[in-house]
Amino acid sequence: MTSKANHKQEKEQFIKLFEKDRIDRFEDRLMILEVFLQTERHATAQELAALVRQEGRDFPDDFVRETIELMCHYGFAQANRFNNGQIRYEHRHLGQHHDHLICTKCGKIIEFEDQSIERLQVQIAAMYGFHILQHKMELYGICRGCLDQRAPVLSLDMARAGERLKIVAFAGGTQSKLRLMSMGLRVGDQIEVITNILQGQVVIALDFSRLVLGQGLARKIHVSPITVDTEPSAG
Ligand SMILES: [Zn+2]
Ligand SMILES: [Zn+2]
Ligand SMILES: [Zn+2]
């Protein structure tokens, strides 16, 4: 999605705009731009500061953040906040657009571009008499690498929000089994995870009701993911 020629052009424009607007510490900021253009990652200001340090310059995180914010202002960078996490910056190449698949397990970010989805969005907006100025599409899920690593059966406390699962067994003693059954849970039930915060409560949907479990009880429910068959293209 990017090229060397592209980056050379970005650098030239940066020099022109920053000189024209008399931005202070021009050389330092240019160095940060160069490091930023060298990475294709979606990096936080802190990560960027670390990359700059690898190149032999040590700037406070705040200075790096301020510089990258300036780059956003002039359209060289774009800020994203995936999954309400930290702000991550990526290149902004004029006339180019992509959307993101974000793995909620390992944090991997995959970029994709699909013209039919882009067109469909415009069509949908038009149906409402709405003119789209910009959009961000973020699809959250589990990447192929994480899917491959995952055991076919896991305990519910390991599941992620949004996962659809089938209950395959109840572990633990009679006491906890009875407790789960009194909540209306049965082996074979299909559930969806609404919330699962580390060390906190697990909220699940069973048919049309919401059930709240502690981590301890959730650990006793063994589930297997219900996967929609997404035949990956050969490779
Ligand atoms: Zn898009
Ligand atoms: Zn992953
Ligand atoms: Zn991206």
mmCIF file of N, CA, C and O and ligand atoms in Angstrom, residues 97-99 118 121 135 137, ligand 1:
data_model
loop_
_atom_site.group_PDB
_atom_site.id
_atom_site.type_symbol
_atom_site.label_atom_id
_atom_site.label_comp_id
_atom_site.label_asym_id
_atom_site.label_seq_id
_atom_site.Cartn_x
_atom_site.Cartn_y
_atom_site.Cartn_z
ATOM 1 N N HIS A 97 -6.897 4.448 0.967
ATOM 2 C CA HIS A 97 -7.736 4.149 2.108
ATOM 3 C C HIS A 97 -7.732 2.651 2.371
ATOM 4 O O HIS A 97 -7.700 1.855 1.452
ATOM 5 N N HIS A 98 -7.725 2.275 3.620
ATOM 6 C CA HIS A 98 -7.889 0.857 3.955
ATOM 7 C C HIS A 98 -8.621 0.737 5.273
ATOM 8 O O HIS A 98 -8.755 1.704 6.018
ATOM 9 N N ASP A 99 -9.130 -0.448 5.531
ATOM 10 C CA ASP A 99 -9.810 -0.710 6.789
ATOM 11 C C ASP A 99 -9.049 -1.788 7.561
ATOM 12 O O ASP A 99 -8.040 -2.281 7.077
ATOM 13 N N GLU A 118 -16.689 -0.572 0.100
ATOM 14 C CA GLU A 118 -16.638 0.893 0.039
ATOM 15 C C GLU A 118 -17.868 1.443 -0.695
ATOM 16 O O GLU A 118 -18.498 2.395 -0.251
ATOM 17 N N GLN A 121 -21.169 1.103 1.276
ATOM 18 C CA GLN A 121 -21.330 2.110 2.326
ATOM 19 C C GLN A 121 -21.911 3.398 1.760
ATOM 20 O O GLN A 121 -22.775 4.024 2.368
ATOM 21 N N HIS A 135 -14.991 7.533 7.023
ATOM 22 C CA HIS A 135 -15.425 6.396 7.837
ATOM 23 C C HIS A 135 -14.224 5.581 8.276
ATOM 24 O O HIS A 135 -13.138 5.685 7.721
ATOM 25 N N MET A 137 -13.717 1.470 9.360
ATOM 26 C CA MET A 137 -14.320 0.176 9.618
ATOM 27 C C MET A 137 -13.310 -0.687 10.346
ATOM 28 O O MET A 137 -12.182 -0.860 9.890
HETATM 29 ZN ZN ZN B 1 -13.216 1.574 4.143
#
